[in-house]
Short mmCIF file of C-alpha atoms in Angstrom, two decimals:
data_model
loop_
_atom_site.label_atom_id
_atom_site.label_comp_id
_atom_site.label_asym_id
_atom_site.label_seq_id
_atom_site.Cartn_x
_atom_site.Cartn_y
_atom_site.Cartn_z
CA UNK A 190 33.22 32.03 -80.84
CA UNK A 191 34.47 28.79 -82.09
CA UNK A 192 34.81 25.81 -79.13
CA UNK A 193 38.57 24.89 -78.52
CA UNK A 194 37.13 21.27 -78.08
CA UNK A 195 35.99 19.38 -81.33
CA UNK A 196 34.04 16.74 -79.90
CA UNK A 197 30.40 17.60 -80.10
CA UNK A 198 29.15 16.10 -76.86
CA UNK A 199 31.18 18.64 -74.75
CA UNK A 200 30.27 21.66 -76.20
CA UNK A 201 26.54 23.68 -76.80
CA UNK A 202 25.46 24.38 -80.25
CA UNK A 203 25.10 28.00 -79.64
CA UNK A 204 27.27 29.79 -77.40
CA UNK A 205 29.70 29.10 -75.31
CA UNK A 206 31.87 26.25 -74.16
CA UNK A 207 31.14 23.90 -71.26
CA UNK A 208 34.19 22.11 -70.15
CA UNK A 209 33.71 18.38 -69.57
CA UNK A 210 35.01 18.58 -66.06
CA UNK A 211 32.01 20.67 -65.24
CA UNK A 212 29.76 18.43 -66.56
CA UNK A 213 31.08 15.42 -64.85
CA UNK A 214 31.20 17.72 -61.91
CA UNK A 215 27.28 18.29 -62.13
CA UNK A 216 26.76 14.72 -62.32
CA UNK A 217 28.73 13.45 -59.54
CA UNK A 218 27.18 15.91 -57.31
CA UNK A 219 24.02 14.47 -58.27
CA UNK A 220 25.00 11.18 -57.62
CA UNK A 221 26.20 12.22 -54.27
CA UNK A 222 23.18 13.98 -53.37
CA UNK A 223 21.14 10.95 -54.30
CA UNK A 224 23.35 8.88 -52.05
CA UNK A 225 23.13 10.98 -49.30
CA UNK A 226 19.18 11.20 -49.24
CA UNK A 227 19.49 7.53 -49.60
CA UNK A 228 21.32 7.18 -46.76
CA UNK A 229 19.62 9.67 -44.76
CA UNK A 230 16.22 7.57 -45.47
CA UNK A 231 18.39 4.65 -44.23
CA UNK A 232 19.82 6.30 -41.17
CA UNK A 233 16.32 7.63 -40.33
CA UNK A 234 14.40 4.20 -40.84
CA UNK A 235 17.33 2.70 -38.32
CA UNK A 236 16.45 5.27 -35.78
CA UNK A 237 12.70 5.02 -36.19
CA UNK A 238 12.90 1.12 -35.91
CA UNK A 239 14.95 1.51 -33.04
CA UNK A 240 12.68 3.81 -31.23
CA UNK A 241 9.88 1.73 -31.92
CA UNK A 242 11.83 -1.10 -30.54
CA UNK A 243 12.33 0.79 -27.44
CA UNK A 244 9.06 1.66 -27.18
CA UNK A 245 7.79 -1.58 -27.36
CA UNK A 246 10.13 -2.67 -24.40
CA UNK A 247 9.45 -0.25 -22.29
CA UNK A 248 5.62 -1.18 -22.63
CA UNK A 249 6.64 -4.70 -21.92
CA UNK A 250 8.22 -3.85 -19.19
CA UNK A 251 5.35 -1.49 -17.74
CA UNK A 252 3.11 -4.28 -18.33
CA UNK A 253 5.05 -6.78 -16.36
CA UNK A 254 5.36 -4.72 -13.60
CA UNK A 255 1.78 -4.01 -13.51
CA UNK A 256 1.22 -7.71 -13.49
CA UNK A 257 3.73 -8.40 -10.72
CA UNK A 258 1.99 -5.55 -8.75
CA UNK A 259 -1.59 -6.97 -9.16
CA UNK A 260 0.11 -10.62 -8.52
CA UNK A 261 1.33 -9.32 -5.15
CA UNK A 262 -1.54 -7.83 -4.19
CA UNK A 263 -4.15 -8.84 -1.24
CA UNK A 264 -7.97 -8.94 -1.17
CA UNK A 265 -9.57 -7.08 1.77
CA UNK A 266 -13.38 -7.56 2.75
CA UNK A 267 -13.78 -4.68 4.65
CA UNK A 268 -12.29 -2.08 7.30
CA UNK A 269 -11.94 -2.77 11.24
CA UNK A 270 -11.89 0.58 13.02
CA UNK A 271 -10.49 -0.38 16.54
CA UNK A 272 -11.32 2.32 19.20
CA UNK A 273 -8.41 1.84 22.22
CA UNK A 274 -10.09 3.13 25.27
CA UNK A 275 -8.15 2.47 28.39
CA UNK A 276 -5.80 0.26 30.20
CA UNK A 277 -6.23 -0.45 33.85
CA UNK A 278 -3.80 -1.76 36.44
CA UNK A 279 -1.17 -1.51 33.94
CA UNK A 280 2.57 -3.55 34.88
CA UNK A 281 5.05 -1.03 36.40
CA UNK A 282 8.25 -0.68 34.25
CA UNK A 283 10.06 2.74 34.97
CA UNK A 284 10.51 2.19 39.09
CA UNK A 285 7.13 3.29 40.04
CA UNK A 286 5.20 4.07 36.51
CA UNK A 287 5.02 3.59 32.99
CA UNK A 288 4.68 5.50 29.78
CA UNK A 289 2.47 3.08 28.01
CA UNK A 290 0.95 2.72 24.49
CA UNK A 291 -0.62 -0.04 22.23
CA UNK A 292 0.53 -1.50 18.93
CA UNK A 293 -2.42 -3.23 16.93
CA UNK A 294 -1.28 -5.77 14.12
CA UNK A 295 -3.52 -7.80 11.50
CA UNK A 296 -1.62 -9.34 9.12
CA UNK A 297 1.13 -7.43 7.65
CA UNK A 298 -0.35 -3.91 9.00
CA UNK A 299 0.33 -2.30 12.24
CA UNK A 300 -0.47 1.07 13.86
CA UNK A 301 0.04 2.50 17.25
CA UNK A 302 -1.53 4.82 19.73
CA UNK A 303 0.11 7.81 21.40
CA UNK A 304 2.37 7.37 24.32
CA UNK A 305 0.93 8.21 27.71
CA UNK A 306 3.24 9.44 30.20
CA UNK A 307 3.28 8.21 33.85
CA UNK A 308 0.14 6.47 33.85
CA UNK A 309 -0.52 2.92 35.10
CA UNK A 310 -4.53 3.21 34.01
CA UNK A 311 -4.43 5.85 30.92
CA UNK A 312 -7.02 6.43 28.75
CA UNK A 313 -6.31 6.84 24.91
CA UNK A 314 -9.73 6.86 23.50
CA UNK A 315 -7.87 6.68 20.29
CA UNK A 316 -9.54 5.29 16.75
CA UNK A 317 -7.53 3.15 14.66
CA UNK A 318 -8.09 1.73 11.55
CA UNK A 319 -6.79 -1.43 9.66
CA UNK A 320 -7.88 -3.37 6.46
CA UNK A 321 -9.40 -6.74 6.70
CA UNK A 322 -7.51 -9.54 4.33
CA UNK A 323 -9.99 -11.92 2.50
CA UNK A 324 -8.02 -14.72 4.77
CA UNK A 325 -8.80 -13.04 8.12
CA UNK A 326 -6.00 -13.34 10.83
CA UNK A 327 -6.43 -12.49 14.78
CA UNK A 328 -6.42 -9.00 15.70
CA UNK A 329 -3.01 -8.76 17.77
CA UNK A 330 -2.50 -6.16 20.63
CA UNK A 331 0.91 -5.36 21.93
CA UNK A 332 1.43 -2.89 25.00
CA UNK A 333 4.86 -1.22 25.66
CA UNK A 334 6.49 1.32 28.02
CA UNK A 335 8.11 4.17 26.16
CA UNK A 336 11.59 4.58 27.07
CA UNK A 337 14.25 7.34 25.53
CA UNK A 338 17.87 5.46 25.96
CA UNK A 339 17.08 1.94 25.96
CA UNK A 340 14.43 -0.56 24.08
CA UNK A 341 11.05 0.06 24.94
CA UNK A 342 9.70 -2.59 27.77
CA UNK A 343 7.18 -5.11 27.08
CA UNK A 344 3.90 -4.91 29.17
CA UNK A 345 1.55 -7.70 27.67
CA UNK A 346 0.05 -8.46 24.70
CA UNK A 347 -3.28 -10.33 23.48
CA UNK A 348 -5.28 -11.67 20.88
CA UNK A 349 -8.81 -11.49 19.13
CA UNK A 350 -11.05 -13.40 16.66
CA UNK A 351 -12.56 -11.00 14.52
CA UNK A 352 -14.11 -13.37 12.35
CA UNK A 353 -17.67 -13.44 13.98
CA UNK A 354 -17.86 -9.79 13.92
CA UNK A 355 -16.85 -9.75 10.22
CA UNK A 356 -19.50 -12.52 9.68
CA UNK A 357 -22.27 -10.56 11.82
CA UNK A 358 -21.30 -7.38 9.71
CA UNK A 359 -21.56 -9.28 6.12
CA UNK A 360 -25.24 -10.93 7.24
CA UNK A 361 -26.33 -7.65 8.50
CA UNK A 362 -25.98 -6.10 5.23
CA UNK A 363 -28.69 -8.19 3.56
CA UNK A 364 -31.01 -7.66 6.70
CA UNK A 365 -33.87 -5.31 6.56
CA UNK A 366 -33.62 -4.68 10.17
CA UNK A 367 -33.14 -1.28 11.48
CA UNK A 368 -33.56 -1.19 15.32
CA UNK A 369 -30.81 -2.21 17.67
CA UNK A 370 -30.11 -5.65 18.15
CA UNK A 371 -27.69 -8.15 19.65
CA UNK A 372 -25.96 -10.22 16.77
CA UNK A 373 -23.66 -12.65 19.03
CA UNK A 374 -21.12 -12.73 21.42
CA UNK A 375 -17.77 -14.03 22.46
CA UNK A 376 -18.35 -15.58 25.87
CA UNK A 377 -15.78 -15.20 28.69
CA UNK A 378 -14.40 -18.62 30.19
CA UNK A 379 -11.35 -19.60 31.50
CA UNK A 380 -9.92 -20.58 28.26
CA UNK A 381 -9.72 -16.97 26.90
CA UNK A 382 -8.79 -13.64 28.18
CA UNK A 383 -12.13 -12.14 28.36
CA UNK A 384 -12.94 -10.31 31.51
CA UNK A 385 -16.56 -10.27 30.54
CA UNK A 386 -18.42 -11.37 27.21
CA UNK A 387 -17.61 -9.48 24.01
CA UNK A 388 -21.48 -8.69 22.95
CA UNK A 389 -21.86 -8.26 18.89
CA UNK A 390 -24.15 -5.68 18.59
CA UNK A 391 -26.07 -3.83 15.77
CA UNK A 392 -26.48 -0.02 16.20
CA UNK A 393 -27.55 3.02 14.03
CA UNK A 394 -26.60 0.75 10.92
CA UNK A 395 -23.02 -0.18 12.65
CA UNK A 396 -21.77 -3.54 13.56
CA UNK A 397 -19.71 -3.21 16.92
CA UNK A 398 -18.28 -5.13 19.59
CA UNK A 399 -17.19 -4.14 22.97
CA UNK A 400 -14.41 -6.45 24.55
CA UNK A 401 -12.24 -6.24 27.56
CA UNK A 402 -9.08 -8.25 28.06
CA UNK A 403 -6.52 -9.39 30.61
CA UNK A 404 -3.16 -8.94 28.94
CA UNK A 405 -1.10 -12.45 28.62
CA UNK A 406 2.82 -12.95 29.30
CA UNK A 407 2.70 -9.93 32.00
CA UNK A 408 1.95 -9.98 35.67
CA UNK A 409 -1.25 -7.64 35.18
CA UNK A 410 -3.31 -5.41 33.14
CA UNK A 411 -6.45 -5.02 31.40
CA UNK A 412 -7.39 -3.55 27.90
CA UNK A 413 -10.38 -2.33 27.02
CA UNK A 414 -11.38 -1.93 23.01
CA UNK A 415 -13.80 -1.34 21.04
CA UNK A 416 -14.41 -2.72 17.49
CA UNK A 417 -16.39 -1.59 14.66
CA UNK A 418 -16.88 -3.61 11.16
CA UNK A 419 -16.93 -1.93 7.92
CA UNK A 420 -17.60 -3.96 4.81
CA UNK A 421 -16.26 -2.87 1.43
CA UNK A 422 -19.62 -2.79 -0.13
CA UNK A 423 -20.75 -0.25 2.18
#
């Protein structure tokens, strides 16, 4: 078969003719394919770079949050267990009686007992626990009368310096003494609210202190509590 196109660049030597438009199309398809492949690699590279950048940013944000969290943390030296034992001769806030409960505060922490209805001599015997900050604040106690349709009524407060108890507990850790003994005391006087001396004792491997306090800023009332200090090294 003879080729109608005389130029040898457009026809094979043995068989049929290949139109120039077909060769041009193949070449064009190849170039487009190469261009698309190059563009695809470029887009993939941009996407990968974006993902890597986002991951780095996310990691930096997490690291910043962790750093801020650590910066805001408070160092603690131990735990204090507070057994709110009883109240005696508490103030009347509901005609002839009260519904008392106690709130304990140590620094920014606060916990409270249950409410005991219609009782001026409540017995809670309720154990509450607080963490002791490195810079030891006083333990504060507030007594309130629970009300339903109006704010709770104030029934007095008190404050305890727990530094001597904590110091005795830390000192007892390095001691080899096992038998019960007195480690110190908070002496009752006219300058404080103690009903009697608050003795610090070492019994059964624990450091405790029993305290009876006259409530302040109220007409009457006494609160009995027991403290136990537990250093974090235990």
